[in-house]
PDB file of C-alpha atoms and ligand atoms in Angstrom:
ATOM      1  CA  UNK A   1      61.773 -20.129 -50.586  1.00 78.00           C
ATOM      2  CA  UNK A   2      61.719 -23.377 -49.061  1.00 87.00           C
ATOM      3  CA  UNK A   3      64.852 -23.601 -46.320  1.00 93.00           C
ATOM      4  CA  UNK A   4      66.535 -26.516 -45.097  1.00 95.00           C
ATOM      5  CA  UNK A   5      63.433 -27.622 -42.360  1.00 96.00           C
ATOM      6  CA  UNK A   6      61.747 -27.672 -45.273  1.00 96.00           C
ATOM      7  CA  UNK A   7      63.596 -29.698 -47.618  1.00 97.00           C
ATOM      8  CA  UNK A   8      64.247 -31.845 -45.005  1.00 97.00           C
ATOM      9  CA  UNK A   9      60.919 -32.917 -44.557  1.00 97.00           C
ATOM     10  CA  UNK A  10      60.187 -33.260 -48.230  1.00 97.00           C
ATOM     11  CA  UNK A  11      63.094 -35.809 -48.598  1.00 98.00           C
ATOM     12  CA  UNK A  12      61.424 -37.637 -45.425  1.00 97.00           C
ATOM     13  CA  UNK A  13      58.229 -38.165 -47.861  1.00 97.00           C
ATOM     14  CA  UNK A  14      59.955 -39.265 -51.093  1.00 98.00           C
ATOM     15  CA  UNK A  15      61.863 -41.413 -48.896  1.00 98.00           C
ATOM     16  CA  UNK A  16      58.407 -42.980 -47.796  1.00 98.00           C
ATOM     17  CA  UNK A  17      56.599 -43.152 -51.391  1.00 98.00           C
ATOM     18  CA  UNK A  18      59.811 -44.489 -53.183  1.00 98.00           C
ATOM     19  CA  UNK A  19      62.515 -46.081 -50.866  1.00 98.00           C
ATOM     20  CA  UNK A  20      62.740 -49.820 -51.783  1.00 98.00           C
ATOM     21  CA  UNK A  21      59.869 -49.463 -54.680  1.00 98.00           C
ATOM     22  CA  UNK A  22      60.333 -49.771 -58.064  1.00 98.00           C
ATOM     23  CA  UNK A  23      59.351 -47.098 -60.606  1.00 98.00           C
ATOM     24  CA  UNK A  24      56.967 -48.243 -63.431  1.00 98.00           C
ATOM     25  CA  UNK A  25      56.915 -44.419 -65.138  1.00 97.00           C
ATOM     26  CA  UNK A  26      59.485 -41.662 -64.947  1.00 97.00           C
ATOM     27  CA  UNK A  27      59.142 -38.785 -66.926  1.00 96.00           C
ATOM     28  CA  UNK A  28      61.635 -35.988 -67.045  1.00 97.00           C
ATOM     29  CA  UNK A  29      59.990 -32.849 -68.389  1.00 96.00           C
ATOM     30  CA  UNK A  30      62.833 -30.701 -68.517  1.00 94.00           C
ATOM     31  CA  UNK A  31      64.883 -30.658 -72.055  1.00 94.00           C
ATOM     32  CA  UNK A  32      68.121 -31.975 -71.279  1.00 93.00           C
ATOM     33  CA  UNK A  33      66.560 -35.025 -69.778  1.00 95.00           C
ATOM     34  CA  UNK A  34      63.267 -35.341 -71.869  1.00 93.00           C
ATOM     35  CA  UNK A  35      63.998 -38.815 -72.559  1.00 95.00           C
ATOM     36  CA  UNK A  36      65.794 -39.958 -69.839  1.00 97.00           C
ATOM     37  CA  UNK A  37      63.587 -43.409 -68.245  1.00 97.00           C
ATOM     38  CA  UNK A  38      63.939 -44.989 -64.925  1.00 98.00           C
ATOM     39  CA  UNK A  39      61.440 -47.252 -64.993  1.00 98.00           C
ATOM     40  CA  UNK A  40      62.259 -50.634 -63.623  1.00 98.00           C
ATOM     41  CA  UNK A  41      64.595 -49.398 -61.269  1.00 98.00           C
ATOM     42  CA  UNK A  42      64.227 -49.377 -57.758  1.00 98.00           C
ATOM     43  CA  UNK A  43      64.747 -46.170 -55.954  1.00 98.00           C
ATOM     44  CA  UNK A  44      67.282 -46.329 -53.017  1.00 98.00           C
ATOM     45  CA  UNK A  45      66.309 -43.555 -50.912  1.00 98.00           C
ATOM     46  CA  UNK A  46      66.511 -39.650 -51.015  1.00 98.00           C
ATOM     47  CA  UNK A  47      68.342 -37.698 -48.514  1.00 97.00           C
ATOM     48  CA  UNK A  48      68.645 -33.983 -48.193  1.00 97.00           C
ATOM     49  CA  UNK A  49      71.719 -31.794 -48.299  1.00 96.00           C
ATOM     50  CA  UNK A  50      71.028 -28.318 -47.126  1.00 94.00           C
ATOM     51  CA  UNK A  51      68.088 -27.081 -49.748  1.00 94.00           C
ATOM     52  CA  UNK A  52      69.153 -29.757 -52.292  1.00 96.00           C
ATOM     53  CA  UNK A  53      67.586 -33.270 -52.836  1.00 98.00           C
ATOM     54  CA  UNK A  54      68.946 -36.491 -53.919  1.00 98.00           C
ATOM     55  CA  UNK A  55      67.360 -39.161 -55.210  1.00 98.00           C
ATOM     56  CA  UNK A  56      69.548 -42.199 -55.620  1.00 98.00           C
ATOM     57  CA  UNK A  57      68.328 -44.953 -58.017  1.00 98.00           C
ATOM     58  CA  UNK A  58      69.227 -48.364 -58.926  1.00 97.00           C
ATOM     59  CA  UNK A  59      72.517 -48.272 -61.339  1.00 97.00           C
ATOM     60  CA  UNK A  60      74.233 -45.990 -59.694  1.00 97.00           C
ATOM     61  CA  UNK A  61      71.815 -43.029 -60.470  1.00 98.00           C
ATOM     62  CA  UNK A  62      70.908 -39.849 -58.763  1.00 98.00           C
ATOM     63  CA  UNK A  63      68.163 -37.729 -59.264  1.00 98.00           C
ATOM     64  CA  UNK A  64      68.561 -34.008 -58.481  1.00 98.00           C
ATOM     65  CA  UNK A  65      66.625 -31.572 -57.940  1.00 97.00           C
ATOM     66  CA  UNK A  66      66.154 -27.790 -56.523  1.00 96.00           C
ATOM     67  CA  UNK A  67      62.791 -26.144 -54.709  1.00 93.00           C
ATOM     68  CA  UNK A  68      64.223 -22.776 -55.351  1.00 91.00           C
ATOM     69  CA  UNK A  69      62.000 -20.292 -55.245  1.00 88.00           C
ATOM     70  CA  UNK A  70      58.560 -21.989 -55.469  1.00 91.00           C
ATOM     71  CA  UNK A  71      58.960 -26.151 -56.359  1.00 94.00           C
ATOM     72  CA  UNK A  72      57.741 -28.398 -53.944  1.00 95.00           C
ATOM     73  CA  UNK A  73      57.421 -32.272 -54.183  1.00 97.00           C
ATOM     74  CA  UNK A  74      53.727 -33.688 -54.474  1.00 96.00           C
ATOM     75  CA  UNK A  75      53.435 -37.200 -53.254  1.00 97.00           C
ATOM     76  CA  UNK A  76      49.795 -38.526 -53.952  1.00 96.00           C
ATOM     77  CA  UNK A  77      48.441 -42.376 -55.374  1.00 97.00           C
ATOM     78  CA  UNK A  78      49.550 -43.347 -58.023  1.00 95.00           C
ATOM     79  CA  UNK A  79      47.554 -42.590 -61.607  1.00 89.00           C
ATOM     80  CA  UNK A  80      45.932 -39.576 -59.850  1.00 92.00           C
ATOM     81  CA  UNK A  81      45.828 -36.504 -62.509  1.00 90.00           C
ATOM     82  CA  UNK A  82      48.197 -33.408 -61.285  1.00 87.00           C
ATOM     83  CA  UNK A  83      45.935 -30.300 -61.037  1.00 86.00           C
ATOM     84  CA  UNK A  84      45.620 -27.992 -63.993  1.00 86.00           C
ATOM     85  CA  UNK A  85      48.062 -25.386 -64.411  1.00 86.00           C
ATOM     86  CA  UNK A  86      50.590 -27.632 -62.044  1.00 89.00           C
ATOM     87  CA  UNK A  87      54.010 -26.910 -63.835  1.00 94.00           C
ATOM     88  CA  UNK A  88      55.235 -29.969 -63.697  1.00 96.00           C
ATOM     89  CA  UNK A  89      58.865 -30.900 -64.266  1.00 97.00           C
ATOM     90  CA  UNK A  90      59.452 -34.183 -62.952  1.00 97.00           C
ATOM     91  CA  UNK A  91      57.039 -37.358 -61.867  1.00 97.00           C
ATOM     92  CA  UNK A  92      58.786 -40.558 -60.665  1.00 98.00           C
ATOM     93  CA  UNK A  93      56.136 -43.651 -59.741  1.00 98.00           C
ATOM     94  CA  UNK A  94      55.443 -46.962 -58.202  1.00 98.00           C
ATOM     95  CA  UNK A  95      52.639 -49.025 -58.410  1.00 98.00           C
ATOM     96  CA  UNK A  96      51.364 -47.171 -55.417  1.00 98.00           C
ATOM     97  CA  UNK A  97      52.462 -43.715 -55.226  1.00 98.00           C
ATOM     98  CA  UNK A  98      53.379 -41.158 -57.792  1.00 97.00           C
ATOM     99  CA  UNK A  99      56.003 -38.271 -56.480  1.00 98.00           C
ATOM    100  CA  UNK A 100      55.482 -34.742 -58.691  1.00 97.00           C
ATOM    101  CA  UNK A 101      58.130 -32.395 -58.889  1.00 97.00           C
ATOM    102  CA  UNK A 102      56.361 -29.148 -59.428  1.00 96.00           C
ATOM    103  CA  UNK A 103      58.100 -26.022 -60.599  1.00 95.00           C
ATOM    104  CA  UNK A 104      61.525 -27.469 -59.462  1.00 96.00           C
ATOM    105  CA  UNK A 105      64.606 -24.636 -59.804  1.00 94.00           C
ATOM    106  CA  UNK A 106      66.482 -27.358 -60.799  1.00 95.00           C
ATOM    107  CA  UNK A 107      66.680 -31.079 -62.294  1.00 97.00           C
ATOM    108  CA  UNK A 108      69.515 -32.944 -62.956  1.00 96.00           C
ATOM    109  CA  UNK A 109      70.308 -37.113 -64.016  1.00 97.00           C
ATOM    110  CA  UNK A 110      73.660 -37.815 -63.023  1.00 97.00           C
ATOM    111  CA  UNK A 111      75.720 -40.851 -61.588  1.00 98.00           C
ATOM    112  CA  UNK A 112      75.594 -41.208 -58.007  1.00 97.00           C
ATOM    113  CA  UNK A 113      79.513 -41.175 -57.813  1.00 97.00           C
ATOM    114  CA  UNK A 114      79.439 -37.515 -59.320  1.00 97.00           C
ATOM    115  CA  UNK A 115      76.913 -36.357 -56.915  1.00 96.00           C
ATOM    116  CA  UNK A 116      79.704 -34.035 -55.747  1.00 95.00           C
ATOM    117  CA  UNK A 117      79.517 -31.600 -58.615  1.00 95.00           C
ATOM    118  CA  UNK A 118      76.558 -30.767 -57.485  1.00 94.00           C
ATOM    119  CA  UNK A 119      76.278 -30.505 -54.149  1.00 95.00           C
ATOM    120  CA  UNK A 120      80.498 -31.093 -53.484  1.00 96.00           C
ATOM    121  CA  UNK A 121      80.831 -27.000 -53.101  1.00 96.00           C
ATOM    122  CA  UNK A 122      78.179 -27.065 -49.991  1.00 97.00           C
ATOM    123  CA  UNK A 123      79.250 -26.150 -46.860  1.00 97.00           C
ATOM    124  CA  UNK A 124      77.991 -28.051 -43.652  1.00 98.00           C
ATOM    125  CA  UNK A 125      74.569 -29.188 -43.066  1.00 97.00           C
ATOM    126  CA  UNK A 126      72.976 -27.517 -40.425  1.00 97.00           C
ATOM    127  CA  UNK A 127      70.261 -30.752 -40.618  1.00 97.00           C
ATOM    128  CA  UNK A 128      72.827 -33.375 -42.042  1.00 96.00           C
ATOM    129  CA  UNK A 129      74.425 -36.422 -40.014  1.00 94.00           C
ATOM    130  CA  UNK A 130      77.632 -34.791 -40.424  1.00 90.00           C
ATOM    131  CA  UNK A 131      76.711 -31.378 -39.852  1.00 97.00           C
ATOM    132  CA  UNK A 132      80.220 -29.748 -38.516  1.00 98.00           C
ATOM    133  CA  UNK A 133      80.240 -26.570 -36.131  1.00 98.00           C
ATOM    134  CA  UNK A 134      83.599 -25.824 -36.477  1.00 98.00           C
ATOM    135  CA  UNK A 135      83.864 -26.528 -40.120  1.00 98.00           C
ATOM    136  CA  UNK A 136      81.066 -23.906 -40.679  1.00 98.00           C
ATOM    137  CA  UNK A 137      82.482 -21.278 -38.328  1.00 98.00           C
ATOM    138  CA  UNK A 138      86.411 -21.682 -40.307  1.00 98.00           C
ATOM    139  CA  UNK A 139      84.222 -21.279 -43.833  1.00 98.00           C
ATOM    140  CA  UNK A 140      82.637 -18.027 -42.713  1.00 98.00           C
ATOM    141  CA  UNK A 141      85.959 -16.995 -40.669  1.00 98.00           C
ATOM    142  CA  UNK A 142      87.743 -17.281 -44.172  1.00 98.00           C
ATOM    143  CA  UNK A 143      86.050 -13.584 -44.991  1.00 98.00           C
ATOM    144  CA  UNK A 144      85.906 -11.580 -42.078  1.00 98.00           C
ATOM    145  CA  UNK A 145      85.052  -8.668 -43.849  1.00 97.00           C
ATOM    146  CA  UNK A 146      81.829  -9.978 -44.916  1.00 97.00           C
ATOM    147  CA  UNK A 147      78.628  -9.187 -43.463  1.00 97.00           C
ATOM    148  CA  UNK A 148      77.259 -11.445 -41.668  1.00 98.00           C
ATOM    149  CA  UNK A 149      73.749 -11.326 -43.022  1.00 97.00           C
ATOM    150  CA  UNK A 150      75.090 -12.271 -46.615  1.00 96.00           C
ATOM    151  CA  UNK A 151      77.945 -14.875 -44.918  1.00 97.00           C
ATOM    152  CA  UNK A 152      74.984 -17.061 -43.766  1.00 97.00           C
ATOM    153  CA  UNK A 153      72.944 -16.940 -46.644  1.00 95.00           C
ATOM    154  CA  UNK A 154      76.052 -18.585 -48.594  1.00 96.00           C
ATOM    155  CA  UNK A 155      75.445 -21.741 -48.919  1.00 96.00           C
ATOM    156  CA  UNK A 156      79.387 -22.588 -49.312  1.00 97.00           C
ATOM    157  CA  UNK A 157      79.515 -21.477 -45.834  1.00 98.00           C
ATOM    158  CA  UNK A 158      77.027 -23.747 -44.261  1.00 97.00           C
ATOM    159  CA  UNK A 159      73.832 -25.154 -45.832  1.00 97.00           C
ATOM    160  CA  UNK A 160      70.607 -24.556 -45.185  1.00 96.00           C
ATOM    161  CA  UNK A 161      70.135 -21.374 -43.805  1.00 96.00           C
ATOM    162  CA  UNK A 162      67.416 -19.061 -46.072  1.00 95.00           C
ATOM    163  CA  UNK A 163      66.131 -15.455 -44.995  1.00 95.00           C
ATOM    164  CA  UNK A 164      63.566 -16.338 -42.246  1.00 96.00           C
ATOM    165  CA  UNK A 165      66.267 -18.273 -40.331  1.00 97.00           C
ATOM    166  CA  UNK A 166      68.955 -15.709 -41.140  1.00 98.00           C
ATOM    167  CA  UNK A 167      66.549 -13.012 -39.602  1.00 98.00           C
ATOM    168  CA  UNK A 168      64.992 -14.688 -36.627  1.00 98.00           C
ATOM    169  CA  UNK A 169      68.849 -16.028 -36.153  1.00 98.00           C
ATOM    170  CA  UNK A 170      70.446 -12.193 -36.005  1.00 98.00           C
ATOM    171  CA  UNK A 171      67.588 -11.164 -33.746  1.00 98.00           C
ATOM    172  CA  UNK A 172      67.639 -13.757 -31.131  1.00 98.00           C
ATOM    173  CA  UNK A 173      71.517 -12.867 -30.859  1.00 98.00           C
ATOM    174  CA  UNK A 174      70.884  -9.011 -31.023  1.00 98.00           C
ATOM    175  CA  UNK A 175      73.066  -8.724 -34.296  1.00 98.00           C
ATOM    176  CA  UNK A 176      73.259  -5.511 -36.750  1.00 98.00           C
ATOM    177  CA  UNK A 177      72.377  -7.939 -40.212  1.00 98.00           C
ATOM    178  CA  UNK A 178      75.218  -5.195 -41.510  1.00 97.00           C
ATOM    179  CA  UNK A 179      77.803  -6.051 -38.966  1.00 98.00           C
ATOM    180  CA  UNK A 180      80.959  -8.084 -40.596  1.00 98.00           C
ATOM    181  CA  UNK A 181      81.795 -11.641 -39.397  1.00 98.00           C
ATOM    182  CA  UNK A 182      84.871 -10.375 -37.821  1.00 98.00           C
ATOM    183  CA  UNK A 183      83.522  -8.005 -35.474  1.00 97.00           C
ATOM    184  CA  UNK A 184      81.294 -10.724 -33.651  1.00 97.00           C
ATOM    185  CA  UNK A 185      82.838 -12.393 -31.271  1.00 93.00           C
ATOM    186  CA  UNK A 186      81.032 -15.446 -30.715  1.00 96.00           C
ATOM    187  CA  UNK A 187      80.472 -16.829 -34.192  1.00 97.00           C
ATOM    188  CA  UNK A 188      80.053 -20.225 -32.586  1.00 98.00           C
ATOM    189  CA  UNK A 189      76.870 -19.021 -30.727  1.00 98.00           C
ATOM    190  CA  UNK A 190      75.442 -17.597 -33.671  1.00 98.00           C
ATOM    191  CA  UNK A 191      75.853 -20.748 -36.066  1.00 98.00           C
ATOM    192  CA  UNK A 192      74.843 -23.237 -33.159  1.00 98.00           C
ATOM    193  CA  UNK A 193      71.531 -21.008 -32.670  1.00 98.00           C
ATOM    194  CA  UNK A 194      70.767 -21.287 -36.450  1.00 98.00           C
ATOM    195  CA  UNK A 195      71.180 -24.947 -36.070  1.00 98.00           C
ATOM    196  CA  UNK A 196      69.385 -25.301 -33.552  1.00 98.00           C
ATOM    197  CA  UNK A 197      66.362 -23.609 -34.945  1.00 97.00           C
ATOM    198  CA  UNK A 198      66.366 -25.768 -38.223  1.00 97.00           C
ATOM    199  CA  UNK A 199      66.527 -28.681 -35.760  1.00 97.00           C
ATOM    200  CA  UNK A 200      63.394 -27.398 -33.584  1.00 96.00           C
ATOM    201  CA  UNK A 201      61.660 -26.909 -36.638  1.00 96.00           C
ATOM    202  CA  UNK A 202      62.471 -30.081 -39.123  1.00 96.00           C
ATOM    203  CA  UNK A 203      59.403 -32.439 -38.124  1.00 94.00           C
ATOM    204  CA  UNK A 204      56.432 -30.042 -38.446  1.00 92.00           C
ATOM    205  CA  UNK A 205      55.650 -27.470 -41.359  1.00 90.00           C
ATOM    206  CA  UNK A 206      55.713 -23.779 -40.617  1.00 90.00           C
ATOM    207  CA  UNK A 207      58.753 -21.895 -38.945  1.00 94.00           C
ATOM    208  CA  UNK A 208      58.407 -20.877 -35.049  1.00 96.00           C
ATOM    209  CA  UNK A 209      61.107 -19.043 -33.558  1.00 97.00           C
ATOM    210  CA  UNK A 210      59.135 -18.017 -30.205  1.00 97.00           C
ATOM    211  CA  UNK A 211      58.076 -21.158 -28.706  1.00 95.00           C
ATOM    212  CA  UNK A 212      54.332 -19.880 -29.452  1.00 95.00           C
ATOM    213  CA  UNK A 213      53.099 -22.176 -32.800  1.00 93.00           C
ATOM    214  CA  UNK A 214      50.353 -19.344 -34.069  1.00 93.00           C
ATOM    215  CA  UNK A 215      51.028 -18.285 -37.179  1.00 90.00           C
ATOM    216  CA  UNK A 216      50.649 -14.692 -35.567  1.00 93.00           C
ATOM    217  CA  UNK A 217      53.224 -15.324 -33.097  1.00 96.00           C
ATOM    218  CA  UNK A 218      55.185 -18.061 -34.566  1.00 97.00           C
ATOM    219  CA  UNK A 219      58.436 -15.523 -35.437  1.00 98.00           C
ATOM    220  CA  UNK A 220      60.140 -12.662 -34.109  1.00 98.00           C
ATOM    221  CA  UNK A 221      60.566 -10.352 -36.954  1.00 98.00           C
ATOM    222  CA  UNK A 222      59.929 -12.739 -40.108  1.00 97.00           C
ATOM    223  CA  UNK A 223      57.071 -11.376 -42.067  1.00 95.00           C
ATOM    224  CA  UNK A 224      56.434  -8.808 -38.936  1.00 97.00           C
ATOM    225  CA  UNK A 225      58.073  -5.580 -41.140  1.00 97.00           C
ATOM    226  CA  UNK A 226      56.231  -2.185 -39.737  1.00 98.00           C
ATOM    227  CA  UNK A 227      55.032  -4.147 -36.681  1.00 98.00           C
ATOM    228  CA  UNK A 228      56.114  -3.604 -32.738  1.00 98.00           C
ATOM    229  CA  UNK A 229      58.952  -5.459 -31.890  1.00 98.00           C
ATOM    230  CA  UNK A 230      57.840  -8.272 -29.169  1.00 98.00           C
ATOM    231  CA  UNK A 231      60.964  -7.044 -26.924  1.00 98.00           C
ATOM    232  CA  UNK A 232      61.275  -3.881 -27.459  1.00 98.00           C
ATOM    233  CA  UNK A 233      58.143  -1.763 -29.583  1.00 98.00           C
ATOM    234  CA  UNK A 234      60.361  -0.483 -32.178  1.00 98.00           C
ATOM    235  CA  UNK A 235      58.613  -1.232 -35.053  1.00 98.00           C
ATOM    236  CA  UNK A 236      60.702  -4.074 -37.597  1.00 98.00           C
ATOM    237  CA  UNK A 237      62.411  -2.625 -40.450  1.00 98.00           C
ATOM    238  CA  UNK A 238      62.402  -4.215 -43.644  1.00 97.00           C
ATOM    239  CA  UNK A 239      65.428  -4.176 -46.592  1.00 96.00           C
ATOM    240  CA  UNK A 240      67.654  -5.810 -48.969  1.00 94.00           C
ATOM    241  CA  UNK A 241      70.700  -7.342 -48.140  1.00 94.00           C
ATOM    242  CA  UNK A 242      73.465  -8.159 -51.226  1.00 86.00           C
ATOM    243  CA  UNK A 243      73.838  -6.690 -54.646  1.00 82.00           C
ATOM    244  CA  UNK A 244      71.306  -7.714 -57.612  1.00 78.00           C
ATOM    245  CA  UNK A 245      69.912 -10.619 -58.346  1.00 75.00           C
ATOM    246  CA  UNK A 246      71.242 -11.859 -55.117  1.00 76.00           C
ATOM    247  CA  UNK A 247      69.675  -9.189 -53.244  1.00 85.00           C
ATOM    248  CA  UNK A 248      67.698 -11.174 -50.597  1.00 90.00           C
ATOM    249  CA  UNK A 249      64.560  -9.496 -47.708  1.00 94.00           C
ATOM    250  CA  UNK A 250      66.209  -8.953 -44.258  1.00 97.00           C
ATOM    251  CA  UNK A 251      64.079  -8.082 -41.622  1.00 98.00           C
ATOM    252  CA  UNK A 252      65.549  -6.619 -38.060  1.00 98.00           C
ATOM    253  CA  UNK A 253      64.590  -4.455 -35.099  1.00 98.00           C
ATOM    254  CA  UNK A 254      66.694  -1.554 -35.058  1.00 98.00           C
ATOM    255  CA  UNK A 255      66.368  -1.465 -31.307  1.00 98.00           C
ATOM    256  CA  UNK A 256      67.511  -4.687 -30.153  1.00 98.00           C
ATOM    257  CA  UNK A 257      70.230  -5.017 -33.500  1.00 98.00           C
ATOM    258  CA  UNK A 258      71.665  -1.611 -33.333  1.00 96.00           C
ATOM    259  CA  UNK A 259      73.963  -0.548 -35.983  1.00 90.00           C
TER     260      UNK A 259
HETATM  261 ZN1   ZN B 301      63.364  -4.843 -30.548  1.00 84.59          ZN
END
């Protein structure tokens, strides 16, 4: 699943297909907004907040949509054909580029001035121009008994956090994933890490946690499960964190996030 880095970055490329261009073709392909048409309107920009994307069109319009699990954003010429077998949901173009929403989780047409029932419940955004340390750090304080893991996956907590950075996050500050948000002690530290991390990784794709860029090396326990630990040679256990369907892969070193 795409996390915030990632969504970031897409919002960086619709911004530079469709900010200040007009659409000549819209074309919802999702029921409730089959015939929903933008075109003539010129698209104000999109901005990101935490994995969700808004697209805010002329006449007070928003565009919303969701990578969830597997969408991503195509931006190519305009008139190009979309591959074969491309599910795609959504296609807003110019004249010169066409933007293809691709097996988005979610799409929604609303006013821009209700934008906040859909994104309103979000907590801070770790990538955002507002993004709030203490804010996030009350939200998750609110439920001390809580593990932590789970706390930072909420995204009413803080926004933008998604398994790799929750594990590489809990590793870097030798945390038990299990562990509840009131038994650690510096909740600040662990937050400002996460941000940090997002913010080390928003301009390039591809998540690296080490310093080293290699795909091999690029993380410390993310996608390493049964492997030595770089510190420490246990080898990185793998499991699921929260209850079904929420139940989400953690990864952790038992030796350096002892239980
Ligand atoms: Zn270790």
């Amino acid at each position: 699943m795409p996390e915030g880095d990632a969504v970031y970055r897409t919002a960086a490329r619709l911004r530079g297909a469709l900010d200040g261009r007009v659409l000549v073709r819209s074309d919802f392909r999702v029921p409730r907004h089959a015939t929903a048409d933008l075109s003539g309107r010129a698209v104000i920009t999109t901005r990101s907040r935490g994995k969700h994307l808004l697209t805010r069109v002329e006449g007070d319009l928003t565009v919303h949509t969701h990578l969830r699990m597997e969408g991503s954003w195509l931006v190519m010429p305009a008139g190009r054909r979309t591959r074969p077998g491309d599910q795609v949901r959504l296609i807003l173009a110019n004249e010169e580029w066409q933007a293809v929403g691709v097996r988005l989780g979610m799409v929604d047409l609303v006013r821009t001035a209700d934008e906040a029932q859909l994104v309103g419940h979000l907590g801070p955004d770790l990538l955002g121009p507002d993004w709030d340390l203490e804010e996030a750090v009350r939200r998750l304080r609110a439920a001390p008994g809580r593990t932590i893991g789970e706390a930072l996956l909420d995204q009413r907590n803080l926004a933008g956090i998604g398994t790799i950075y929750r594990a590489e996050t809990l590793f870097l500050r030798g945390i038990w994933p299990w562990k509840t948000v009131g038994e650690i002690e510096d909740l600040e530290g662990v937050v400002s890490l996460a941000q940090r991390l997002l913010e080390a990784n928003k301009g390039h794709a591809g998540t690296v946690t080490t310093g080293d860029r290699r795909p091999a090396n690029a993380t410390w326990v993310y996608g390493r499960a049964g492997r030595p630990c770089r510190r420490c040679g246990t080898r990185i256990s793998r499991g699921g964190m929260g209850t079904q369907p929420q139940e989400r892969l953690i990864l952790w070193c038992a030796g350096c996030q002892p239980g």
